[in-house]
Amino acid sequence: IYCNILSNLFFREFSFCMEISNQTFRAKHLAVTKNKFKNVTTKIDLYELTSKDKKFLEKLKDSVDFDKSLRDMPEFDRKRWQKVFNYAVESAQNSDSRAYLAVSNSRPCGILSFFDDIKSFYLDAICDIPQPNGKRVNYTGSTLFYQMFKLAEELKIKLIKLSAVIDGPIDVVSKYKEKGFKEIGMDDEYVKMSCNKYEIKEQLKKLSSDIQYKTVNSENKNLEDLII
């Protein structure tokens, strides 16, 4: 009963946000992915967001209740996660960014935003979105990385750069190293890191062994259809 109440509240909130100014917010459905962790298979859909989805993203940011879903997490870690999430949403709203939304069981579970030029990407934000039960969806981050690496390979990108925070709830520098990034310097509260074209290819190969990625017809979907 409790889960049904949460689901109904979540649905009503998103239905409301889609009707703002009689606009329909749309996202491009790119792929359906599957991963298996501890004998549990998880399906994650990937959507490409555009500047037209700004109002949806604002409502998404307001809808995630970190205090409730992460009430058992230390307050500092909870607030830090929320700060990263808010930044990721704001980055995705930037018209110059490429932004992707991961969705599992009809709920957003992750968001990725990066900027690109002719030869490189700059990873600006990647964040898991906590579910109502306080948990992350398995392989959300890896699935979003797969999408970025796949695009980098297709566009013959030579380098992906980022600045990793060092005061977050988890050791993100180690996480990025697992994805082929290497430290190249420090800047105030950040560790500058980069991943070259050889590592991009290698990481894509590694992730392919854990993630089944199936491209779908790049049709636009009403964002209200993502949340049922």
CSV table of C-alpha atoms in Angstrom, one decimal:
chain,number,residue,atom,x,y,z
A,1,ILE,CA,0.0,0.0,0.0
A,2,TYR,CA,2.8,2.4,1.0
A,3,CYS,CA,4.6,1.8,-2.4
A,4,ASN,CA,1.3,2.4,-4.3
A,5,ILE,CA,0.8,5.7,-2.4
A,6,LEU,CA,4.3,6.8,-3.4
A,7,SER,CA,3.8,5.8,-7.0
A,8,ASN,CA,0.5,7.7,-7.2
A,9,LEU,CA,2.0,10.8,-5.7
A,10,PHE,CA,5.0,10.6,-8.0
A,11,PHE,CA,2.7,10.2,-11.1
A,12,ARG,CA,0.5,13.1,-10.2
A,13,GLU,CA,3.5,15.3,-9.6
A,14,PHE,CA,5.0,14.6,-13.0
A,15,SER,CA,1.6,14.7,-14.8
A,16,PHE,CA,1.2,18.2,-13.5
A,17,CYS,CA,4.6,19.3,-14.6
A,18,MET,CA,4.0,18.2,-18.2
A,19,GLU,CA,1.0,20.5,-18.6
A,20,ILE,CA,2.8,23.7,-18.0
A,21,SER,CA,1.8,26.4,-20.5
A,22,ASN,CA,0.2,23.6,-22.6
A,23,GLN,CA,3.6,22.6,-23.8
A,24,THR,CA,4.6,19.0,-24.5
A,25,PHE,CA,8.2,18.2,-23.5
A,26,ARG,CA,9.8,15.5,-25.6
A,27,ALA,CA,12.9,13.4,-25.3
A,28,LYS,CA,14.6,11.1,-27.9
A,29,HIS,CA,14.6,7.5,-26.9
A,30,LEU,CA,18.0,6.2,-27.9
A,31,ALA,CA,18.5,2.8,-26.4
A,32,VAL,CA,17.3,0.0,-24.2
A,33,THR,CA,20.0,-1.6,-22.0
A,34,LYS,CA,20.2,-4.6,-19.7
A,35,ASN,CA,22.7,-5.5,-17.1
A,36,LYS,CA,23.0,-8.4,-14.6
A,37,PHE,CA,24.3,-8.0,-11.1
A,38,LYS,CA,24.1,-10.8,-8.5
A,39,ASN,CA,21.6,-12.7,-10.6
A,40,VAL,CA,19.3,-9.6,-10.9
A,41,THR,CA,18.7,-8.3,-14.4
A,42,THR,CA,18.0,-4.6,-14.6
A,43,LYS,CA,16.6,-2.8,-17.7
A,44,ILE,CA,17.6,0.8,-18.2
A,45,ASP,CA,16.3,3.0,-21.0
A,46,LEU,CA,18.4,6.0,-22.3
A,47,TYR,CA,16.9,9.2,-23.5
A,48,GLU,CA,18.6,12.3,-25.0
A,49,LEU,CA,17.4,15.5,-23.5
A,50,THR,CA,17.3,18.9,-25.2
A,51,SER,CA,16.9,22.5,-24.2
A,52,LYS,CA,13.1,22.0,-24.7
A,53,ASP,CA,13.1,19.8,-21.6
A,54,LYS,CA,14.2,22.5,-19.2
A,55,LYS,CA,10.9,22.7,-17.3
A,56,PHE,CA,10.7,19.0,-17.0
A,57,LEU,CA,14.2,18.9,-15.5
A,58,GLU,CA,13.3,21.7,-13.1
A,59,LYS,CA,10.3,19.6,-11.9
A,60,LEU,CA,12.5,16.5,-11.7
A,61,LYS,CA,14.9,18.4,-9.4
A,62,ASP,CA,12.0,19.5,-7.2
A,63,SER,CA,10.4,16.0,-7.1
A,64,VAL,CA,13.3,14.1,-5.6
A,65,ASP,CA,13.0,14.1,-1.9
A,66,PHE,CA,16.5,13.4,-0.6
A,67,ASP,CA,15.6,13.8,3.1
A,68,LYS,CA,12.9,11.2,2.8
A,69,SER,CA,14.5,8.6,0.5
A,70,LEU,CA,18.0,8.9,2.1
A,71,ARG,CA,16.9,9.5,5.7
A,72,ASP,CA,19.3,6.8,6.9
A,73,MET,CA,22.3,8.4,5.3
A,74,PRO,CA,24.4,10.9,7.3
A,75,GLU,CA,23.2,14.5,6.7
A,76,PHE,CA,26.5,15.7,5.2
A,77,ASP,CA,26.5,12.9,2.6
A,78,ARG,CA,22.8,13.4,1.8
A,79,LYS,CA,23.2,17.1,1.2
A,80,ARG,CA,26.4,16.6,-0.9
A,81,TRP,CA,24.5,14.1,-3.1
A,82,GLN,CA,21.7,16.5,-3.5
A,83,LYS,CA,24.1,19.3,-4.4
A,84,VAL,CA,25.7,17.1,-7.1
A,85,PHE,CA,22.2,16.1,-8.4
A,86,ASN,CA,21.1,19.8,-8.5
A,87,TYR,CA,24.2,20.7,-10.4
A,88,ALA,CA,23.7,17.9,-12.9
A,89,VAL,CA,20.2,19.1,-13.6
A,90,GLU,CA,21.4,22.7,-14.1
A,91,SER,CA,24.1,21.4,-16.4
A,92,ALA,CA,21.6,19.4,-18.5
A,93,GLN,CA,19.5,22.6,-18.9
A,94,ASN,CA,22.4,24.3,-20.5
A,95,SER,CA,21.6,24.6,-24.3
A,96,ASP,CA,25.2,23.9,-25.1
A,97,SER,CA,25.4,20.6,-23.3
A,98,ARG,CA,24.6,17.1,-24.4
A,99,ALA,CA,22.4,15.6,-21.8
A,100,TYR,CA,21.1,12.0,-21.2
A,101,LEU,CA,18.5,10.6,-18.8
A,102,ALA,CA,18.5,7.0,-17.5
A,103,VAL,CA,15.2,5.5,-16.7
A,104,SER,CA,14.4,2.2,-15.0
A,105,ASN,CA,11.0,0.9,-14.0
A,106,SER,CA,9.5,4.2,-15.4
A,107,ARG,CA,11.5,6.3,-12.9
A,108,PRO,CA,14.5,8.5,-13.7
A,109,CYS,CA,17.6,6.9,-12.1
A,110,GLY,CA,20.5,8.9,-13.5
A,111,ILE,CA,21.6,11.9,-15.5
A,112,LEU,CA,24.6,12.8,-17.5
A,113,SER,CA,25.8,16.1,-19.0
A,114,PHE,CA,28.9,17.0,-21.0
A,115,PHE,CA,30.1,19.5,-23.5
A,116,ASP,CA,31.9,18.9,-26.7
A,117,ASP,CA,34.1,20.5,-29.3
A,118,ILE,CA,35.7,19.1,-32.4
A,119,LYS,CA,38.2,16.9,-30.7
A,120,SER,CA,37.2,16.5,-27.0
A,121,PHE,CA,34.4,16.1,-24.5
A,122,TYR,CA,34.2,17.8,-21.1
A,123,LEU,CA,32.2,15.7,-18.6
A,124,ASP,CA,30.4,18.3,-16.5
A,125,ALA,CA,28.1,16.1,-14.4
A,126,ILE,CA,27.0,12.5,-13.8
A,127,CYS,CA,24.7,11.5,-11.0
A,128,ASP,CA,22.6,8.6,-9.8
A,129,ILE,CA,19.1,9.6,-8.8
A,130,PRO,CA,18.1,7.9,-5.6
A,131,GLN,CA,14.9,5.8,-5.8
A,132,PRO,CA,12.1,6.1,-3.2
A,133,ASN,CA,13.6,3.2,-1.3
A,134,GLY,CA,16.9,5.1,-1.0
A,135,LYS,CA,18.8,2.8,-3.3
A,136,ARG,CA,20.6,3.3,-6.6
A,137,VAL,CA,19.7,1.4,-9.7
A,138,ASN,CA,22.4,-1.1,-10.6
A,139,TYR,CA,24.9,0.0,-13.3
A,140,THR,CA,23.2,3.4,-13.9
A,141,GLY,CA,26.5,5.2,-13.9
A,142,SER,CA,28.2,2.6,-16.1
A,143,THR,CA,25.3,2.7,-18.5
A,144,LEU,CA,25.6,6.5,-18.8
A,145,PHE,CA,29.4,6.2,-19.3
A,146,TYR,CA,28.7,3.6,-22.0
A,147,GLN,CA,26.6,6.1,-23.8
A,148,MET,CA,29.2,8.8,-23.6
A,149,PHE,CA,32.1,6.5,-24.6
A,150,LYS,CA,30.0,5.1,-27.5
A,151,LEU,CA,29.3,8.6,-28.9
A,152,ALA,CA,33.0,9.6,-28.4
A,153,GLU,CA,34.0,6.5,-30.4
A,154,GLU,CA,31.6,7.4,-33.2
A,155,LEU,CA,32.7,11.0,-33.4
A,156,LYS,CA,36.4,10.0,-33.1
A,157,ILE,CA,36.9,12.1,-30.0
A,158,LYS,CA,40.5,12.0,-28.8
A,159,LEU,CA,40.0,13.1,-25.2
A,160,ILE,CA,37.4,13.3,-22.4
A,161,LYS,CA,38.2,15.7,-19.6
A,162,LEU,CA,36.6,16.3,-16.2
A,163,SER,CA,37.2,17.9,-12.8
A,164,ALA,CA,36.4,15.5,-9.9
A,165,VAL,CA,35.3,16.8,-6.6
A,166,ILE,CA,37.2,15.6,-3.5
A,167,ASP,CA,34.6,16.4,-0.8
A,168,GLY,CA,31.8,14.2,-2.1
A,169,PRO,CA,30.0,11.4,-0.3
A,170,ILE,CA,32.1,8.8,-2.2
A,171,ASP,CA,35.6,8.6,-3.6
A,172,VAL,CA,34.8,9.7,-7.2
A,173,VAL,CA,38.4,10.0,-8.2
A,174,SER,CA,38.8,6.2,-7.7
A,175,LYS,CA,35.5,5.6,-9.6
A,176,TYR,CA,36.7,7.7,-12.5
A,177,LYS,CA,40.0,5.8,-12.5
A,178,GLU,CA,38.0,2.6,-12.9
A,179,LYS,CA,36.6,4.1,-16.1
A,180,GLY,CA,40.0,4.8,-17.6
A,181,PHE,CA,40.6,8.4,-16.4
A,182,LYS,CA,44.0,9.5,-15.1
A,183,GLU,CA,44.9,12.4,-12.8
A,184,ILE,CA,46.5,15.3,-14.7
A,185,GLY,CA,46.5,18.0,-12.0
A,186,MET,CA,44.8,19.8,-9.2
A,187,ASP,CA,42.6,22.9,-9.2
A,188,ASP,CA,41.3,24.2,-5.8
A,189,GLU,CA,38.8,21.5,-4.6
A,190,TYR,CA,39.0,19.5,-7.8
A,191,VAL,CA,41.2,16.8,-9.4
A,192,LYS,CA,41.6,17.3,-13.1
A,193,MET,CA,41.4,14.0,-15.0
A,194,SER,CA,41.3,12.9,-18.6
A,195,CYS,CA,40.7,9.7,-20.7
A,196,ASN,CA,42.4,9.4,-24.1
A,197,LYS,CA,41.0,7.7,-27.2
A,198,TYR,CA,42.7,4.4,-26.5
A,199,GLU,CA,41.2,4.2,-23.0
A,200,ILE,CA,37.8,5.2,-24.5
A,201,LYS,CA,37.9,2.2,-26.8
A,202,GLU,CA,39.1,-0.1,-24.0
A,203,GLN,CA,36.5,1.0,-21.6
A,204,LEU,CA,33.8,0.6,-24.2
A,205,LYS,CA,34.9,-2.9,-24.8
A,206,LYS,CA,34.9,-3.7,-21.0
A,207,LEU,CA,31.4,-2.2,-20.5
A,208,SER,CA,30.1,-4.1,-23.4
A,209,SER,CA,30.7,-7.3,-21.5
A,210,ASP,CA,28.5,-6.2,-18.7
A,211,ILE,CA,25.8,-4.1,-20.5
A,212,GLN,CA,23.6,-5.2,-23.4
A,213,TYR,CA,22.9,-2.1,-25.5
A,214,LYS,CA,20.2,-2.1,-28.1
A,215,THR,CA,19.6,1.0,-30.2
A,216,VAL,CA,16.0,1.8,-30.9
A,217,ASN,CA,14.5,3.9,-33.6
A,218,SER,CA,15.3,7.5,-32.5
A,219,GLU,CA,11.7,8.5,-31.9
A,220,ASN,CA,10.7,11.3,-29.7
A,221,LYS,CA,8.7,10.4,-26.6
A,222,ASN,CA,6.5,12.5,-24.5
A,223,LEU,CA,8.3,12.8,-21.2
A,224,GLU,CA,5.1,12.1,-19.4
A,225,ASP,CA,5.3,8.6,-20.9
A,226,LEU,CA,8.5,8.0,-19.0
A,227,ILE,CA,6.7,8.1,-15.7
A,228,ILE,CA,3.8,5.8,-15.3
